[in-house]
């Protein structure tokens, strides 16, 4: 049973002191490893781990081929400024091989989970001799997984999976009592720049959560290009999260006077406090038109752009 620490109750200083001590006690004079994706949760865990363990923490950015444009370089750069060295491991081929031919959303998540924890991380941890993996699981991940809504790729114990047995290492989850807004406060208190602690949420399965149907390098590239446009045009809206989703169905369009049986992008932009419920942001039609024009002009193959107006529930924030 996990006891929630609400954002109102949270004293960041006390929380940080306690978690730093817990991490030190658990790892003792051994070493730990953590995976940094650059999201709020993994960035905050990196700072906590760095404070607790210093050089005895190895921070790794797994380049899975599913990240946004320029993300690996950007994240490594931010942490360099904070005095944290991040190693980049190129595992693109392994991820795309595991995702080949997989179309079911939960199977995609499972393929990413297995590739990440068992293959890539399992190998790194084994080679390094580390016994602990620090991870930024938060309470919302656990809730949604246990409720059977979505299998968050970082939740194990609550599903009866023993990471020690399955992957060969212990997982430490210092943020598990918090929700996203609490994590942001802790991240800020740990010295993360606003670009990191105030970043819009981004899912563990990365752009794979935004491609309906098979994940291929080409389809990821399509959604990646659309994401650049969406993030550029919506960053000042104050919305909780916004995204582009690539659909599987094709629709007839016209390009250069010819019929083009093209692809569709769905846009989503959400107002939410903690991701448990969400409503679509009332974007102006002008912004929607600019989004559509820029996406159709700059993303090859797209002939249709739609905006989602359903609420969560019954929708979810991500599309898979
Ligand atoms: P949903 O789509 O379940 O998303 O309404 C709720 C929040 O969680 C993020 N999300 C994920 N994060 N692994 C993650 O680490 C996942 O599999 C995953 N699925 C969704 C999502 O971006 C939103 O902020």
Tab-separated table of N, CA and C and ligand atoms in Angstrom, residues 109 144 150 152-153 201 203-205 241 275 312 316-318, ligand 1:
chain	number	residue	atom	x	y	z
A	109	UNK	N	3.576	-1.668	-25.863
A	109	UNK	CA	4.140	-1.280	-24.573
A	109	UNK	C	5.013	-2.402	-24.010
A	144	UNK	N	-3.132	3.772	-12.745
A	144	UNK	CA	-3.700	3.427	-14.047
A	144	UNK	C	-3.360	1.995	-14.432
A	150	UNK	N	-4.105	1.321	-18.454
A	150	UNK	CA	-2.931	1.243	-19.312
A	150	UNK	C	-1.794	0.638	-18.539
A	152	UNK	N	1.516	1.005	-17.648
A	152	UNK	CA	2.636	1.946	-17.719
A	152	UNK	C	3.916	1.115	-17.752
A	153	UNK	N	4.833	1.519	-18.579
A	153	UNK	CA	5.966	0.632	-18.841
A	153	UNK	C	6.920	0.505	-17.658
A	201	UNK	N	4.335	16.866	-19.871
A	201	UNK	CA	4.606	15.436	-19.699
A	201	UNK	C	4.836	14.758	-21.058
A	203	UNK	N	5.333	10.604	-22.486
A	203	UNK	CA	5.232	9.231	-21.974
A	203	UNK	C	6.514	8.419	-22.144
A	204	UNK	N	6.689	7.448	-21.276
A	204	UNK	CA	7.843	6.543	-21.357
A	204	UNK	C	7.994	5.914	-22.737
A	205	UNK	N	6.920	5.399	-23.327
A	205	UNK	CA	7.074	4.797	-24.661
A	205	UNK	C	7.292	5.840	-25.762
A	241	UNK	N	-0.793	19.453	-21.783
A	241	UNK	CA	-0.067	18.558	-22.692
A	241	UNK	C	-0.650	18.678	-24.102
A	275	UNK	N	-3.482	14.822	-14.804
A	275	UNK	CA	-3.608	13.793	-15.852
A	275	UNK	C	-4.676	12.743	-15.558
A	312	UNK	N	-11.205	13.287	-21.184
A	312	UNK	CA	-10.742	12.095	-20.466
A	312	UNK	C	-11.456	12.082	-19.117
A	316	UNK	N	-8.336	8.768	-23.305
A	316	UNK	CA	-7.148	8.917	-22.457
A	316	UNK	C	-6.296	9.997	-23.125
A	317	UNK	N	-5.278	10.455	-22.424
A	317	UNK	CA	-4.484	11.561	-22.972
A	317	UNK	C	-3.717	11.111	-24.209
A	318	UNK	N	-3.024	9.984	-24.096
A	318	UNK	CA	-2.308	9.437	-25.245
A	318	UNK	C	-3.264	8.580	-26.073
B	1	LIG	P1	-3.143	8.579	-20.352
B	1	LIG	O1	-2.890	8.384	-21.817
B	1	LIG	O2	-3.152	7.295	-19.595
B	1	LIG	O3	-1.908	9.424	-19.828
B	1	LIG	O4	-4.370	9.401	-20.086
B	1	LIG	C1	-1.794	9.957	-18.550
B	1	LIG	C2	-0.448	10.636	-18.453
B	1	LIG	O5	0.576	9.636	-18.442
B	1	LIG	C3	1.390	9.743	-19.596
B	1	LIG	N1	1.517	8.368	-20.127
B	1	LIG	C4	2.523	7.574	-19.927
B	1	LIG	N2	3.670	7.779	-19.272
B	1	LIG	N3	4.341	5.572	-19.774
B	1	LIG	C5	4.577	6.790	-19.213
B	1	LIG	O6	5.645	6.978	-18.631
B	1	LIG	C6	3.220	5.276	-20.460
B	1	LIG	O7	3.040	4.185	-20.956
B	1	LIG	C7	2.269	6.352	-20.534
B	1	LIG	N4	1.055	6.440	-21.110
B	1	LIG	C8	0.633	7.692	-20.831
B	1	LIG	C9	0.667	10.631	-20.566
B	1	LIG	O8	1.552	11.315	-21.425
B	1	LIG	C10	-0.131	11.513	-19.654
B	1	LIG	O9	0.622	12.632	-19.201
